[in-house]
Amino acid sequence: MGEMPGFQVGVIGALFLSVASSVSIVICNKALMSNLGFPFATTLTSWHLMVTYCSLHVALRLNFFENKPIDMKTVMLFGILNGISIGFLNLSLGFNSIGFYQMTKLAIIPFTVMLETLFLKKQFSQKIKLSLGLLLVGVGIASVTDLQLNALGSILSLLAIITTCVGQILTNTIQKRLNVSSTQLLYQSSPFQAAILFVSGPFLDHCLTNRNVFAYKYSPIVLGFILLSCLIAVLVNFSTFLVIGKTSPVTYQVLGHLKTCLVLAFGYTLLHDPFTLRNVIGILIAIAGMGMYSYYCTNEAKRKHDGDDIPPAPPSLSSSLQQQVKDKDTTPLLLSHQDRESKDSLA
């Protein structure tokens, strides 16, 4: 029973860190790109990941965490997949209207639910689905304005949805199946994410902005905001892996839409962005959906936890003897490592 409150505190801390760091980096990057004229988002993301890796390498040297070896092929494919998903998201934003890009982000939740249901056999209650639907409606009302469709943009959005969903599901699955922490997985995968974006970033940014990142004149204030953005990104990347590992990809996406609502609110309060009654209504509906999702998830987790704590009824003597004979006849003396993993994954 003592583990549950500690776990909840850890989850709340991870969620708070994710929200605070994400909102901060959005405000910082908006100032960098909109006010200072630095539009190279993909290249900036590669710098974020390189600084994240260097920071974690220093933390490893200072013994803040212990590195756990992971199969190199798994880490490489995982890192490349995440890097590709970031590139597709940026391309989707570049080749679509803002409204269609917001719809792309909204589609990640139902697509993740579908993938987890089909391939991981995860069950989502009707109440959870209802709260997610209410959340999506609210965010859609608050953030989706124009929907301009085009063939290339639609294909890029579909690829962005698929790669993002698979990447986030793998983030959760790898941590649990291989028993590695979010820090260990981020440390080993971030170099591959950074490498693919560092190579492709300048080309993608040139296609989207028709400007060369290497020809840009970097002023001291731009360099200062880039450095600040990279430092905040360390917290963003760490909290992303932490939240997905402690909760689920769907919960992380719900949290992402909370960030969207907060960014809209901060934009109106601090940056005096245009704000309408439609935005207010959408945000309130979205917050109601988030509240329902949190309430139902907490109740289901508590019910499951309480059920695990109830000791089973003592079996009768005859059933005990029958079970002993059955176990003796059917249970192998030694379980292979693969059998243990499959058994644990079903528990």
Short mmCIF file of C-alpha atoms in Angstrom, two decimals, residues 50-329:
data_model
loop_
_atom_site.label_atom_id
_atom_site.label_comp_id
_atom_site.label_asym_id
_atom_site.label_seq_id
_atom_site.Cartn_x
_atom_site.Cartn_y
_atom_site.Cartn_z
CA MET A 50 22.47 17.28 -28.95
CA VAL A 51 22.43 19.48 -25.84
CA THR A 52 20.17 16.92 -24.13
CA TYR A 53 22.66 14.14 -24.87
CA CYS A 54 25.63 16.21 -23.67
CA SER A 55 23.79 17.16 -20.47
CA LEU A 56 22.90 13.53 -19.75
CA HIS A 57 26.48 12.47 -20.50
CA VAL A 58 27.73 14.94 -17.88
CA ALA A 59 25.08 13.67 -15.44
CA LEU A 60 26.26 10.10 -16.09
CA ARG A 61 29.86 11.08 -15.38
CA LEU A 62 28.72 12.66 -12.11
CA ASN A 63 26.92 9.41 -11.20
CA PHE A 64 23.44 10.96 -11.19
CA PHE A 65 22.17 7.85 -12.96
CA GLU A 66 23.51 4.46 -13.99
CA ASN A 67 23.72 3.55 -17.66
CA LYS A 68 22.07 0.26 -18.58
CA PRO A 69 23.06 -1.34 -21.89
CA ILE A 70 20.23 -1.74 -24.38
CA ASP A 71 20.37 -3.67 -27.63
CA MET A 72 22.00 -1.30 -30.11
CA LYS A 73 19.65 -2.21 -32.96
CA THR A 74 16.60 -1.46 -30.80
CA VAL A 75 17.96 1.89 -29.64
CA MET A 76 19.07 2.89 -33.14
CA LEU A 77 15.73 2.09 -34.78
CA PHE A 78 13.86 3.75 -31.92
CA GLY A 79 15.98 6.92 -32.15
CA ILE A 80 15.70 7.10 -35.94
CA LEU A 81 11.92 6.60 -35.77
CA ASN A 82 11.52 9.44 -33.27
CA GLY A 83 13.72 11.70 -35.36
CA ILE A 84 11.67 10.92 -38.47
CA SER A 85 8.42 11.65 -36.61
CA ILE A 86 9.70 15.10 -35.63
CA GLY A 87 10.62 15.78 -39.24
CA PHE A 88 7.19 14.70 -40.50
CA LEU A 89 5.45 16.88 -37.90
CA ASN A 90 7.44 19.91 -39.02
CA LEU A 91 6.75 19.12 -42.68
CA SER A 92 3.06 18.70 -41.88
CA LEU A 93 3.04 22.15 -40.29
CA GLY A 94 4.87 23.60 -43.28
CA PHE A 95 2.68 22.12 -46.02
CA ASN A 96 -0.70 22.44 -44.27
CA SER A 97 -2.78 25.19 -42.77
CA ILE A 98 -2.58 25.72 -39.00
CA GLY A 99 -6.09 24.31 -38.63
CA PHE A 100 -5.25 21.09 -40.48
CA TYR A 101 -2.04 20.73 -38.45
CA GLN A 102 -4.08 21.00 -35.24
CA MET A 103 -6.41 18.32 -36.58
CA THR A 104 -3.34 16.15 -37.19
CA LYS A 105 -2.33 16.50 -33.56
CA LEU A 106 -5.88 15.72 -32.44
CA ALA A 107 -5.88 12.53 -34.53
CA ILE A 108 -2.90 11.14 -32.60
CA ILE A 109 -5.06 10.20 -29.57
CA PRO A 110 -7.67 8.04 -31.36
CA PHE A 111 -4.97 6.48 -33.54
CA THR A 112 -2.92 5.60 -30.43
CA VAL A 113 -5.99 4.08 -28.78
CA MET A 114 -6.63 2.02 -31.91
CA LEU A 115 -3.03 0.76 -32.12
CA GLU A 116 -2.86 -0.16 -28.44
CA THR A 117 -6.21 -1.94 -28.66
CA LEU A 118 -5.28 -3.92 -31.79
CA PHE A 119 -1.65 -4.80 -31.10
CA LEU A 120 -1.22 -4.56 -27.32
CA LYS A 121 -4.74 -5.79 -26.43
CA LYS A 122 -5.20 -2.83 -24.09
CA GLN A 123 -8.78 -2.14 -23.02
CA PHE A 124 -10.23 1.37 -22.77
CA SER A 125 -13.52 1.77 -20.91
CA GLN A 126 -16.44 3.65 -22.42
CA LYS A 127 -16.02 6.39 -19.80
CA ILE A 128 -12.39 6.89 -20.81
CA LYS A 129 -13.36 7.05 -24.49
CA LEU A 130 -16.14 9.54 -23.70
CA SER A 131 -13.77 11.83 -21.79
CA LEU A 132 -11.20 11.65 -24.61
CA GLY A 133 -13.91 12.51 -27.14
CA LEU A 134 -14.99 15.53 -25.06
CA LEU A 135 -11.36 16.65 -24.79
CA LEU A 136 -10.83 16.42 -28.55
CA VAL A 137 -14.02 18.39 -29.25
CA GLY A 138 -12.94 21.13 -26.85
CA VAL A 139 -9.41 21.43 -28.25
CA GLY A 140 -10.82 21.39 -31.76
CA ILE A 141 -13.19 24.26 -30.98
CA ALA A 142 -10.42 26.24 -29.28
CA SER A 143 -7.59 25.77 -31.77
CA VAL A 144 -8.87 24.64 -35.18
CA THR A 145 -9.75 27.60 -37.39
CA ASP A 146 -9.20 26.90 -41.07
CA LEU A 147 -9.06 23.52 -42.80
CA GLN A 148 -7.28 23.69 -46.15
CA LEU A 149 -6.63 20.27 -47.64
CA ASN A 150 -3.97 19.28 -50.17
CA ALA A 151 -2.69 15.87 -51.24
CA LEU A 152 0.97 16.28 -50.19
CA GLY A 153 0.05 17.84 -46.84
CA SER A 154 -2.45 15.06 -46.11
CA ILE A 155 0.14 12.35 -46.83
CA LEU A 156 2.72 14.08 -44.61
CA SER A 157 0.15 14.41 -41.83
CA LEU A 158 -0.73 10.72 -42.03
CA LEU A 159 2.95 9.76 -41.86
CA ALA A 160 3.43 12.15 -38.92
CA ILE A 161 0.51 10.55 -37.05
CA ILE A 162 1.74 6.99 -37.65
CA THR A 163 5.38 7.62 -36.71
CA THR A 164 4.46 9.71 -33.66
CA CYS A 165 2.02 7.12 -32.31
CA VAL A 166 4.39 4.20 -32.87
CA GLY A 167 7.31 6.13 -31.36
CA GLN A 168 5.37 7.03 -28.21
CA ILE A 169 4.02 3.50 -27.78
CA LEU A 170 7.57 2.15 -28.12
CA THR A 171 8.79 4.68 -25.54
CA ASN A 172 6.39 3.18 -23.01
CA THR A 173 6.89 -0.44 -24.12
CA ILE A 174 10.70 -0.39 -24.17
CA GLN A 175 10.92 1.12 -20.68
CA LYS A 176 8.59 -1.50 -19.21
CA ARG A 177 9.70 -4.58 -21.16
CA LEU A 178 13.45 -3.92 -20.82
CA ASN A 179 13.16 -2.41 -17.33
CA VAL A 180 15.08 0.76 -18.20
CA SER A 181 14.44 4.23 -16.85
CA SER A 182 13.39 7.22 -18.93
CA THR A 183 16.85 8.74 -18.40
CA GLN A 184 18.64 5.63 -19.63
CA LEU A 185 16.48 5.34 -22.74
CA LEU A 186 16.75 9.05 -23.57
CA TYR A 187 20.54 9.01 -23.08
CA GLN A 188 21.06 6.14 -25.50
CA SER A 189 18.51 7.18 -28.14
CA SER A 190 19.05 10.96 -28.28
CA PRO A 191 22.29 10.77 -30.35
CA PHE A 192 20.45 8.94 -33.14
CA GLN A 193 17.53 11.38 -33.03
CA ALA A 194 19.94 14.31 -33.11
CA ALA A 195 22.00 12.81 -35.96
CA ILE A 196 19.09 12.27 -38.34
CA LEU A 197 17.69 15.76 -37.65
CA PHE A 198 21.12 17.38 -37.85
CA VAL A 199 21.60 15.92 -41.34
CA SER A 200 18.06 16.49 -42.63
CA GLY A 201 17.21 19.65 -40.67
CA PRO A 202 18.91 22.29 -42.86
CA PHE A 203 17.43 20.74 -46.00
CA LEU A 204 13.90 20.55 -44.54
CA ASP A 205 14.14 24.08 -43.18
CA HIS A 206 15.28 25.35 -46.58
CA CYS A 207 12.28 23.65 -48.23
CA LEU A 208 9.89 25.18 -45.71
CA THR A 209 11.35 28.69 -45.42
CA ASN A 210 13.45 29.09 -48.59
CA ARG A 211 16.27 30.32 -46.33
CA ASN A 212 19.65 28.87 -45.40
CA VAL A 213 20.32 28.27 -41.71
CA PHE A 214 24.08 28.61 -42.28
CA ALA A 215 23.67 31.98 -43.99
CA TYR A 216 21.64 33.42 -41.11
CA LYS A 217 23.27 36.29 -39.21
CA TYR A 218 23.31 35.29 -35.55
CA SER A 219 23.08 38.24 -33.18
CA PRO A 220 23.94 37.89 -29.46
CA ILE A 221 20.26 38.03 -28.47
CA VAL A 222 19.37 35.27 -30.97
CA LEU A 223 22.20 33.11 -29.65
CA GLY A 224 20.98 33.76 -26.11
CA PHE A 225 17.45 32.62 -26.94
CA ILE A 226 18.80 29.57 -28.80
CA LEU A 227 20.83 28.61 -25.73
CA LEU A 228 17.83 29.15 -23.45
CA SER A 229 15.66 27.07 -25.77
CA CYS A 230 18.21 24.23 -25.74
CA LEU A 231 18.43 24.26 -21.94
CA ILE A 232 14.65 24.15 -21.55
CA ALA A 233 14.55 21.37 -24.16
CA VAL A 234 16.61 19.15 -21.84
CA LEU A 235 13.73 19.30 -19.34
CA VAL A 236 11.15 18.85 -22.11
CA ASN A 237 12.82 15.73 -23.54
CA PHE A 238 13.43 14.24 -20.10
CA SER A 239 9.88 14.88 -18.90
CA THR A 240 8.42 13.46 -22.14
CA PHE A 241 10.12 10.09 -21.63
CA LEU A 242 9.33 10.24 -17.91
CA VAL A 243 5.60 10.88 -18.39
CA ILE A 244 5.16 8.23 -21.10
CA GLY A 245 7.09 5.70 -19.02
CA LYS A 246 5.11 6.36 -15.82
CA THR A 247 1.69 6.69 -17.45
CA SER A 248 0.86 5.91 -21.09
CA PRO A 249 1.11 7.43 -24.59
CA VAL A 250 -2.58 8.42 -24.43
CA THR A 251 -2.11 10.25 -21.12
CA TYR A 252 0.88 12.07 -22.59
CA GLN A 253 -1.24 13.22 -25.54
CA VAL A 254 -3.97 14.40 -23.14
CA LEU A 255 -1.30 16.35 -21.31
CA GLY A 256 -0.16 17.78 -24.64
CA HIS A 257 -3.61 19.24 -25.27
CA LEU A 258 -3.58 20.75 -21.78
CA LYS A 259 -0.37 22.49 -22.84
CA THR A 260 -2.15 23.75 -25.96
CA CYS A 261 -4.87 25.32 -23.82
CA LEU A 262 -2.29 26.86 -21.50
CA VAL A 263 -0.30 28.24 -24.44
CA LEU A 264 -3.46 29.84 -25.84
CA ALA A 265 -4.20 31.36 -22.43
CA PHE A 266 -0.62 32.59 -21.92
CA GLY A 267 -0.55 33.95 -25.45
CA TYR A 268 -3.61 36.04 -24.72
CA THR A 269 -2.41 37.15 -21.27
CA LEU A 270 1.27 37.84 -21.96
CA LEU A 271 1.53 38.34 -25.71
CA HIS A 272 -1.94 39.83 -26.31
CA ASP A 273 -2.82 37.31 -29.01
CA PRO A 274 -6.39 37.50 -30.37
CA PHE A 275 -8.82 35.60 -28.15
CA THR A 276 -12.51 34.97 -28.85
CA LEU A 277 -15.50 33.49 -27.05
CA ARG A 278 -14.99 30.36 -29.16
CA ASN A 279 -11.50 29.93 -27.67
CA VAL A 280 -12.88 30.28 -24.14
CA ILE A 281 -15.70 27.76 -24.73
CA GLY A 282 -13.30 25.28 -26.36
CA ILE A 283 -10.78 25.53 -23.53
CA LEU A 284 -13.50 25.01 -20.89
CA ILE A 285 -14.84 21.93 -22.73
CA ALA A 286 -11.29 20.58 -23.08
CA ILE A 287 -10.57 21.12 -19.39
CA ALA A 288 -13.81 19.29 -18.53
CA GLY A 289 -12.70 16.37 -20.72
CA MET A 290 -9.26 16.33 -19.06
CA GLY A 291 -10.87 16.37 -15.63
CA MET A 292 -13.13 13.45 -16.52
CA TYR A 293 -10.19 11.52 -18.00
CA SER A 294 -8.08 12.08 -14.86
CA TYR A 295 -10.99 11.12 -12.59
CA TYR A 296 -11.84 7.90 -14.45
CA CYS A 297 -8.16 6.88 -14.81
CA THR A 298 -7.56 7.46 -11.09
CA ASN A 299 -10.65 5.46 -10.13
CA GLU A 300 -9.73 2.57 -12.42
CA ALA A 301 -6.14 2.52 -11.15
CA LYS A 302 -7.35 2.61 -7.53
CA ARG A 303 -9.88 -0.16 -8.18
CA LYS A 304 -7.22 -2.30 -9.79
CA HIS A 305 -4.78 -1.60 -6.97
CA ASP A 306 -7.35 -2.42 -4.29
CA GLY A 307 -8.24 -5.61 -6.14
CA ASP A 308 -4.59 -6.66 -6.16
CA ASP A 309 -4.40 -6.12 -2.39
CA ILE A 310 -7.36 -8.44 -1.61
CA PRO A 311 -5.92 -11.85 -0.63
CA PRO A 312 -7.40 -14.81 -2.46
CA ALA A 313 -9.74 -17.12 -0.58
CA PRO A 314 -7.96 -20.19 0.85
CA PRO A 315 -8.53 -23.18 -1.43
CA SER A 316 -10.03 -26.39 -0.15
CA LEU A 317 -7.83 -29.38 0.57
CA SER A 318 -9.06 -31.33 -2.46
CA SER A 319 -8.56 -28.41 -4.84
CA SER A 320 -5.06 -27.82 -3.43
CA LEU A 321 -4.09 -31.44 -4.09
CA GLN A 322 -5.55 -31.30 -7.60
CA GLN A 323 -3.66 -28.08 -8.34
CA GLN A 324 -0.38 -29.55 -7.06
CA VAL A 325 -0.77 -32.56 -9.33
CA LYS A 326 -1.67 -30.30 -12.27
CA ASP A 327 1.34 -27.99 -11.65
CA LYS A 328 3.64 -30.98 -11.32
CA ASP A 329 2.50 -32.40 -14.64
#
